[in-house]
Short mmCIF file of C-alpha atoms and ligand atoms in Angstrom, two decimals:
data_model
loop_
_atom_site.label_atom_id
_atom_site.label_comp_id
_atom_site.label_asym_id
_atom_site.label_seq_id
_atom_site.Cartn_x
_atom_site.Cartn_y
_atom_site.Cartn_z
CA MET D 1 -8.93 -13.67 18.08
CA GLN D 2 -5.29 -14.78 15.81
CA ARG D 3 -3.13 -17.88 14.85
CA VAL D 4 -0.11 -18.40 13.57
CA VAL D 5 0.76 -19.55 10.04
CA ILE D 6 4.31 -20.09 9.34
CA VAL D 7 4.92 -18.87 5.41
CA GLN D 8 6.74 -20.64 3.59
CA ARG D 9 9.22 -19.57 0.67
CA GLY D 10 12.45 -20.30 -1.49
CA VAL D 11 11.76 -24.28 -1.79
CA ARG D 12 15.27 -26.14 -3.73
CA GLY D 13 15.10 -29.37 -3.86
CA GLU D 14 14.14 -31.08 -1.12
CA GLN D 15 14.77 -28.90 1.96
CA VAL D 16 11.98 -26.08 2.55
CA HIS D 17 13.29 -23.13 4.33
CA CYS D 18 11.26 -21.28 6.77
CA LEU D 19 11.61 -17.40 5.86
CA TYR D 20 9.15 -16.36 8.40
CA THR D 21 6.21 -16.66 10.66
CA HIS D 22 3.17 -14.54 10.21
CA THR D 23 0.60 -13.56 12.68
CA VAL D 24 -2.72 -13.71 11.30
CA TYR D 25 -5.31 -11.33 12.60
CA TYR D 26 -9.09 -11.95 12.53
CA SER D 27 -10.27 -8.17 13.70
CA GLY D 28 -14.32 -7.50 12.31
CA GLY D 29 -14.27 -11.46 10.82
CA LYS D 30 -15.63 -12.46 8.04
CA GLY D 31 -16.39 -8.46 6.99
CA ARG D 32 -12.66 -7.05 6.22
CA LYS D 33 -11.22 -6.47 3.41
CA MET D 34 -8.33 -5.74 2.28
CA LYS D 35 -7.55 -2.35 0.57
CA PHE D 36 -5.75 -1.95 -2.30
CA PHE D 37 -4.47 1.86 -3.37
CA ILE D 38 -2.92 2.62 -6.29
CA ASP D 39 0.78 4.23 -6.34
CA THR D 40 0.97 6.73 -8.55
CA ALA D 41 -0.24 10.42 -9.84
CA ASN D 42 -0.47 9.10 -13.42
CA ILE D 43 -4.70 9.79 -14.26
CA ASP D 44 -4.14 6.98 -17.16
CA GLU D 45 -3.46 4.51 -14.93
CA ILE D 46 -5.54 5.42 -12.26
CA LYS D 47 -8.32 4.99 -14.83
CA LYS D 48 -7.56 1.90 -15.87
CA GLY D 49 -6.95 0.53 -12.06
CA LEU D 50 -10.20 2.08 -11.56
CA GLU D 51 -12.40 0.36 -14.60
CA LEU D 52 -10.80 -3.02 -12.79
CA GLY D 53 -12.34 -2.17 -9.75
CA MET D 54 -9.34 -2.55 -7.42
CA VAL D 55 -8.68 1.30 -6.63
CA ASP D 56 -9.59 1.82 -3.31
CA GLY D 57 -7.33 4.65 -2.70
CA VAL D 58 -4.53 6.83 -4.41
CA THR D 59 -0.69 7.01 -2.62
CA THR D 60 1.61 9.95 -4.26
CA ASN D 61 5.08 10.87 -3.46
CA PRO D 62 7.05 14.00 -4.95
CA SER D 63 8.91 11.68 -7.11
CA LEU D 64 5.43 9.98 -8.84
CA VAL D 65 4.69 14.05 -9.15
CA ALA D 66 7.82 14.72 -10.60
CA LYS D 67 6.86 12.46 -13.66
CA GLU D 68 3.83 13.68 -14.58
CA PRO D 69 3.57 17.47 -16.17
CA ARG D 70 1.08 19.57 -14.83
CA PRO D 71 0.85 21.54 -11.67
CA PHE D 72 0.27 19.16 -8.59
CA LEU D 73 -2.28 20.76 -7.71
CA ASP D 74 -4.24 20.48 -10.76
CA ILE D 75 -2.93 16.72 -11.08
CA LEU D 76 -4.75 16.30 -7.18
CA LYS D 77 -7.81 17.63 -7.83
CA GLU D 78 -8.37 15.55 -10.67
CA ILE D 79 -7.49 12.25 -8.81
CA CYS D 80 -9.30 13.66 -6.11
CA ALA D 81 -12.75 14.09 -8.26
CA ILE D 82 -12.12 10.55 -9.71
CA VAL D 83 -11.62 8.15 -6.86
CA ASP D 84 -13.88 7.63 -3.98
CA GLY D 85 -11.55 6.70 -1.06
CA PRO D 86 -7.76 8.50 0.31
CA VAL D 87 -5.47 10.36 -1.41
CA SER D 88 -2.10 10.62 -0.17
CA ALA D 89 -0.80 14.05 -1.06
CA GLU D 90 3.11 14.62 0.48
CA VAL D 91 4.62 17.52 2.06
CA VAL D 92 8.01 18.35 1.95
CA SER D 93 8.75 21.56 4.38
CA LEU D 94 11.41 19.23 6.66
CA GLU D 95 9.94 21.50 10.23
CA ALA D 96 6.97 21.06 11.35
CA GLU D 97 5.86 24.39 11.55
CA GLY D 98 6.23 24.06 7.71
CA MET D 99 4.57 20.47 7.18
CA VAL D 100 1.27 21.62 9.05
CA ALA D 101 0.73 25.15 7.10
CA GLU D 102 1.04 22.67 4.18
CA ALA D 103 -0.93 19.97 5.35
CA ARG D 104 -3.64 22.78 5.74
CA ASP D 105 -3.41 24.00 2.06
CA LEU D 106 -3.40 20.42 0.78
CA VAL D 107 -6.67 19.76 2.60
CA LYS D 108 -8.36 22.47 0.72
CA VAL D 109 -8.10 20.32 -2.01
CA ALA D 110 -11.02 18.15 -1.33
CA ASP D 111 -12.05 16.28 1.62
CA ASN D 112 -10.15 12.77 0.45
CA ILE D 113 -6.60 14.31 1.22
CA VAL D 114 -4.51 12.40 3.48
CA ILE D 115 -1.38 14.08 3.80
CA LYS D 116 1.86 12.14 3.61
CA ILE D 117 4.08 12.97 6.14
CA PRO D 118 8.17 11.71 6.33
CA MET D 119 9.05 9.77 9.57
CA ILE D 120 11.64 11.82 11.16
CA GLU D 121 10.96 13.68 14.19
CA GLU D 122 9.38 17.11 12.87
CA GLY D 123 7.29 15.05 11.22
CA LEU D 124 5.98 13.24 14.28
CA LYS D 125 5.14 16.88 15.99
CA ALA D 126 3.20 17.97 12.91
CA VAL D 127 0.90 14.35 12.67
CA LYS D 128 0.30 15.57 16.47
CA ARG D 129 -1.03 18.43 15.58
CA LEU D 130 -2.66 17.73 12.36
CA ALA D 131 -4.19 14.46 14.32
CA ALA D 132 -5.80 17.17 16.95
CA GLU D 133 -6.83 19.28 13.53
CA ASP D 134 -8.62 16.27 12.46
CA ILE D 135 -6.45 15.72 9.26
CA ARG D 136 -5.90 12.31 8.39
CA THR D 137 -1.98 11.90 7.60
CA ASN D 138 0.14 8.72 6.20
CA VAL D 139 3.68 8.10 7.94
CA THR D 140 5.64 7.46 5.09
CA LEU D 141 9.74 6.35 4.74
CA ILE D 142 9.01 3.96 7.66
CA PHE D 143 11.47 1.22 7.76
CA SER D 144 11.47 0.11 11.35
CA SER D 145 8.47 -1.36 13.57
CA ALA D 146 9.99 1.46 16.41
CA GLN D 147 9.09 3.60 13.62
CA ALA D 148 5.42 2.41 13.55
CA LEU D 149 5.16 2.72 17.10
CA LEU D 150 6.26 6.52 17.47
CA ALA D 151 3.87 6.96 14.16
CA ALA D 152 1.19 5.45 15.51
CA LYS D 153 1.52 7.02 19.41
CA ALA D 154 1.55 10.31 17.47
CA GLY D 155 -1.74 9.32 15.83
CA ALA D 156 -1.37 9.11 12.52
CA THR D 157 -4.09 7.56 10.86
CA TYR D 158 -1.76 5.95 8.50
CA VAL D 159 1.63 3.95 8.55
CA SER D 160 3.52 3.30 4.96
CA PRO D 161 6.42 0.39 5.48
CA PHE D 162 8.80 0.21 2.38
CA VAL D 163 8.83 -3.67 1.74
CA GLY D 164 10.34 -3.39 -1.73
CA ARG D 165 13.41 -1.02 -0.72
CA LEU D 166 14.07 -2.99 2.53
CA ASP D 167 14.56 -6.02 0.01
CA ASP D 168 16.92 -4.21 -1.95
CA ILE D 169 19.10 -4.18 0.68
CA SER D 170 18.70 -7.85 1.58
CA SER D 171 16.58 -6.54 4.39
CA ASN D 172 12.95 -8.54 5.00
CA GLY D 173 10.19 -6.15 4.59
CA MET D 174 7.40 -8.67 5.14
CA GLU D 175 8.91 -9.09 8.60
CA LEU D 176 8.71 -5.88 9.15
CA VAL D 177 4.73 -5.42 8.42
CA SER D 178 4.22 -8.14 10.49
CA GLU D 179 6.30 -7.09 13.30
CA ILE D 180 3.65 -3.54 13.00
CA MET D 181 0.90 -5.76 12.97
CA THR D 182 1.65 -7.47 15.94
CA MET D 183 2.70 -4.47 17.58
CA TYR D 184 -0.45 -2.25 16.79
CA GLU D 185 -2.94 -5.77 17.93
CA ASN D 186 -1.01 -5.47 20.99
CA TYR D 187 -2.60 -1.95 21.79
CA ASN D 188 -5.20 -1.40 19.69
CA TYR D 189 -4.08 1.09 17.63
CA ASN D 190 -6.32 2.08 15.22
CA THR D 191 -3.48 3.54 12.74
CA GLU D 192 -3.37 1.20 9.48
CA VAL D 193 -0.64 -0.28 7.46
CA ILE D 194 0.00 0.56 4.62
CA VAL D 195 2.19 -1.91 2.94
CA ALA D 196 4.09 0.71 0.07
CA SER D 197 7.56 0.28 -1.71
CA VAL D 198 5.25 -3.11 -3.82
CA ARG D 199 7.40 -4.09 -6.39
CA SER D 200 5.61 -7.73 -7.51
CA PRO D 201 2.84 -9.76 -6.83
CA MET D 202 4.07 -11.73 -4.15
CA HIS D 203 4.64 -8.45 -2.03
CA VAL D 204 0.91 -8.24 -2.59
CA VAL D 205 -0.33 -11.92 -1.33
CA GLU D 206 2.00 -11.90 1.41
CA ALA D 207 0.63 -8.32 2.95
CA ALA D 208 -2.85 -10.58 2.73
CA MET D 209 -1.10 -13.52 4.83
CA ILE D 210 -0.44 -11.66 6.90
CA GLY D 211 -3.49 -9.92 7.17
CA ALA D 212 -1.77 -6.27 6.24
CA ASP D 213 -4.82 -3.57 6.18
CA ILE D 214 -3.76 -1.97 2.46
CA ALA D 215 -1.25 -2.54 -0.10
CA THR D 216 -0.24 0.81 -2.36
CA ILE D 217 0.57 -0.96 -5.92
CA PRO D 218 1.69 0.23 -9.14
CA TYR D 219 -0.69 -0.35 -11.91
CA LYS D 220 1.83 -3.27 -13.53
CA VAL D 221 2.14 -5.26 -10.23
CA ILE D 222 -2.13 -5.03 -10.59
CA ALA D 223 -1.74 -5.70 -14.19
CA GLN D 224 0.51 -8.61 -13.01
CA LEU D 225 -1.62 -10.19 -10.40
CA ALA D 226 -3.76 -10.96 -13.01
CA LYS D 227 -1.82 -13.16 -15.42
CA HIS D 228 -1.32 -16.42 -14.83
CA PRO D 229 0.23 -18.51 -17.70
CA LEU D 230 -1.97 -21.45 -17.29
CA THR D 231 -5.20 -19.34 -18.04
CA ASP D 232 -3.55 -18.42 -21.03
CA ILE D 233 -2.70 -21.64 -22.21
CA GLY D 234 -6.40 -22.73 -21.10
CA MET D 235 -8.25 -20.13 -22.45
CA GLU D 236 -6.83 -20.42 -25.54
CA GLN D 237 -6.85 -24.20 -25.69
CA PHE D 238 -10.72 -23.96 -24.91
CA LEU D 239 -10.69 -21.82 -28.09
CA ALA D 240 -9.36 -24.03 -30.27
CA ASP D 241 -11.66 -26.63 -29.56
CA TRP D 242 -14.98 -24.51 -30.14
CA GLU D 243 -13.28 -23.23 -33.01
CA LYS D 244 -12.73 -27.47 -34.73
CA ARG D 245 -16.31 -27.66 -32.90
CA GLN D 246 -18.04 -25.42 -35.17
CA LYS D 247 -16.72 -27.25 -38.53
C1 LIG A 1 4.48 5.01 -1.04
O1 LIG A 1 3.01 5.59 -0.56
C2 LIG A 1 5.45 5.35 -1.89
O2 LIG A 1 4.69 6.57 -2.93
C3 LIG A 1 5.93 4.52 -2.83
O3 LIG A 1 5.67 3.36 -2.10
C4 LIG A 1 7.70 3.92 -3.04
O4 LIG A 1 7.79 3.07 -3.94
P1 LIG A 1 8.96 3.01 -4.29
O5 LIG A 1 10.34 2.48 -3.19
O6 LIG A 1 8.95 1.99 -5.76
O7 LIG A 1 9.61 4.19 -4.64
#
């Protein structure tokens, strides 16, 4: 079952701008839950996210790993040991052969490793071969619905549309997510959509409005999601009133 929701953003004065239409899906009914992955290779951030109960998986990429001083495989092993969920590790080869070889090594690290493959032609070849070996893949650097369609056809377990980087160049990242969800629903693809390159709490809320399977979120944004200034003001007031009553 599906219904169409008009999402309105950018209210200025009396005028309401309708930026896009989202189709909301109910696959699996009430039991379907949005998953949060944390987008980092930093162990402390992952531990903080786990403590909050907000980490269902982890995504890393070469830039995130480069920020950490330890060897890549050591970091991966530790992440996989503390997180009970998929952990994406990215290959750096540019040819399918090399990607498949890297993937075969990376999956030896732990059972929960998912291989992140770039959305290029060689990447599609690698995804097809890895799917045949039951190795899970996350096709990354997705910037168009056509790319997402090819990734699903190749047998990707996940696709990662980069909403923030699209917004950065005045495109609409969330519209892309909506298109991908529609295409996958039309053909019942099992490929899950990870909303990536998340920059703000609104990206996460909009991903949930669309019904995206997963959002991969930097720790800073997970913390921002919990905050509201009226909550802080309300707490302060409650505590002040309680103090007065004690006197
Ligand atoms: C996704 O898996 C990527 O690691 C990530 O979301 C990229 O985000 P960025 O655009 O903030 O680098």
